[in-house]
Short mmCIF file of C-alpha atoms in Angstrom, two decimals:
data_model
loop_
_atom_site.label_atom_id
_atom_site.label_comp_id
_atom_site.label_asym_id
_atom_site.label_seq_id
_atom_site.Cartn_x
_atom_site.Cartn_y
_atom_site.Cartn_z
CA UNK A 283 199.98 61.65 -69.10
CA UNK A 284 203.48 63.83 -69.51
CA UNK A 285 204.15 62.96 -65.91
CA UNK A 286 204.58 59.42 -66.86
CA UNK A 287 206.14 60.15 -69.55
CA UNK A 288 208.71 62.24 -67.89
CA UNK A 289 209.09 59.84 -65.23
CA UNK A 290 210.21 56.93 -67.88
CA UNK A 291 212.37 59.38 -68.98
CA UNK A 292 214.26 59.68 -65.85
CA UNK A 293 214.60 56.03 -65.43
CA UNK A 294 215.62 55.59 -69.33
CA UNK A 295 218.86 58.18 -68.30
CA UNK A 296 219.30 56.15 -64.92
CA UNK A 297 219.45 53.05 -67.01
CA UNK A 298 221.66 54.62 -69.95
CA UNK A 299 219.16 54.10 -73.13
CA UNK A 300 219.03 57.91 -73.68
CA UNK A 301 221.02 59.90 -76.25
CA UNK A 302 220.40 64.25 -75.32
CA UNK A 303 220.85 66.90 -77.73
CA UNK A 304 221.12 67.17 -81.52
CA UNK A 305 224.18 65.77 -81.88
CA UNK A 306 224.35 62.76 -79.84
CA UNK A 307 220.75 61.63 -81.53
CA UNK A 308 221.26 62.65 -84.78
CA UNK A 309 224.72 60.06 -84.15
CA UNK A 310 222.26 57.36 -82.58
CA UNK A 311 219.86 57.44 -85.40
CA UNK A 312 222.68 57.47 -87.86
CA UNK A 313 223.97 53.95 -86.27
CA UNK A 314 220.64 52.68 -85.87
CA UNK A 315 220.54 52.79 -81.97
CA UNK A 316 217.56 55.38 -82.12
CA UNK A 317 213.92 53.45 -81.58
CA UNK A 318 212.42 57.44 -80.89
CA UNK A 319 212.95 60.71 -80.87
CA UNK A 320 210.93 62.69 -78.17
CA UNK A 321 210.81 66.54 -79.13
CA UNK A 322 210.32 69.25 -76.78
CA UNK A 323 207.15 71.94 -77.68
CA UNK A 324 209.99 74.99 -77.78
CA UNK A 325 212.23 73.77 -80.12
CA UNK A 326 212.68 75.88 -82.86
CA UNK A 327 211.25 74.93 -86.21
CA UNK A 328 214.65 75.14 -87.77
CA UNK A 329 216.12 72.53 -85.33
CA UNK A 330 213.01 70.33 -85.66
CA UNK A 331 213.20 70.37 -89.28
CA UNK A 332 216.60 69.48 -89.41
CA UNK A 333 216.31 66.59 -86.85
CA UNK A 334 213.05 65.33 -88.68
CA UNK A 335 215.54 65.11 -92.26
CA UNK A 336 217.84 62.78 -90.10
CA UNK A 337 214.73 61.09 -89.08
CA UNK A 338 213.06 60.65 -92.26
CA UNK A 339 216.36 59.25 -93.71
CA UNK A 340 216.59 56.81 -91.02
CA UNK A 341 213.11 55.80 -90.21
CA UNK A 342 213.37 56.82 -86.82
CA UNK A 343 210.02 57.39 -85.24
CA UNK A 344 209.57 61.04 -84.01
CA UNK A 345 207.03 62.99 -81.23
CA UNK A 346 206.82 66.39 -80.66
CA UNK A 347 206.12 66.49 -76.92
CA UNK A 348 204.02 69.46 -75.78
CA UNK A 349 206.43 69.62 -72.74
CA UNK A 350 208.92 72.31 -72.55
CA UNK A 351 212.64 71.76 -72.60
CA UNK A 352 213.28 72.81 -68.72
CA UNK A 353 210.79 69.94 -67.84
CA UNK A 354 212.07 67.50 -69.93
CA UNK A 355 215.79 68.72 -68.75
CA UNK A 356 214.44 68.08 -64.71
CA UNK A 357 212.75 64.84 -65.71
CA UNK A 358 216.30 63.65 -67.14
CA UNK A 359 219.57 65.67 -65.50
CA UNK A 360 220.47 68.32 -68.74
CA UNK A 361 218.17 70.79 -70.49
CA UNK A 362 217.55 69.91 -74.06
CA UNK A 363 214.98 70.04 -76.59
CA UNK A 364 216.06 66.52 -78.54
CA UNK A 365 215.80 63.17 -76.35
CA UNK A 366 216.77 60.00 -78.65
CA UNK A 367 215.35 56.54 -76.99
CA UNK A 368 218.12 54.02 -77.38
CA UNK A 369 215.84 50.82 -76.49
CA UNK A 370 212.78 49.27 -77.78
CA UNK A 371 211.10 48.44 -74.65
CA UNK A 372 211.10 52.09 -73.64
CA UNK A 373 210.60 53.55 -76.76
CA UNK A 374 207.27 51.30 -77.27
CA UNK A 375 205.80 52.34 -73.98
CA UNK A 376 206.57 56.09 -74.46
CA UNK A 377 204.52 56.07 -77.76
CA UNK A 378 202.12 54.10 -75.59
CA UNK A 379 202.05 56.76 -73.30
CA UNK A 380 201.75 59.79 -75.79
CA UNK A 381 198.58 58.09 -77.67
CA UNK A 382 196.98 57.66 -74.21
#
């Protein structure tokens, strides 16, 4: 399941439809690029709080992954713990993919 998941992550940051890091998806949520926000398992509470308020605010759909952030940093080119999904089409089969 996380390998496909992964693996449409990679081709969402070949294609450009990802935002990485807290501050470039708390921005795309803010102008209403963000369709989801893919979490990594060792985030820290305080950071997933404080992403989840931005969330909330902006009805941004949010799953916390139970991949670690140096997977999710291979599957995409940068370590990070915060993956924003700038398209619908991806974004719908990724929360396809994590109810699987």
């Amino acid at each position: 399941m996380y390998n496909k998941l992964l693996s449409l992550a990679g081709l969402a940051r070949r294609a450009g439809k990802l935002s990485l890091g807290f501050d470039a998806c708390e921005d795309s949520m803010k102008s209403g690029k963000a369709q989801l926000l893919l979490l990594a398992a060792d985030l820290s509470e305080r950071t997933v709080r404080n992403i989840s308020n931005t969330a909330d605010k902006t009805n941004t759909c949010v799953i916390r992954t139970k991949i670690p952030m140096e997977q999710l940093g291979a599957a995409v080119g940068k370590v990070t713990g915060i993956i924003s999904v700038n398209d619908s089409g991806f974004a719908d089969k990724m929360k396809t993919i994590c109810t699987e």
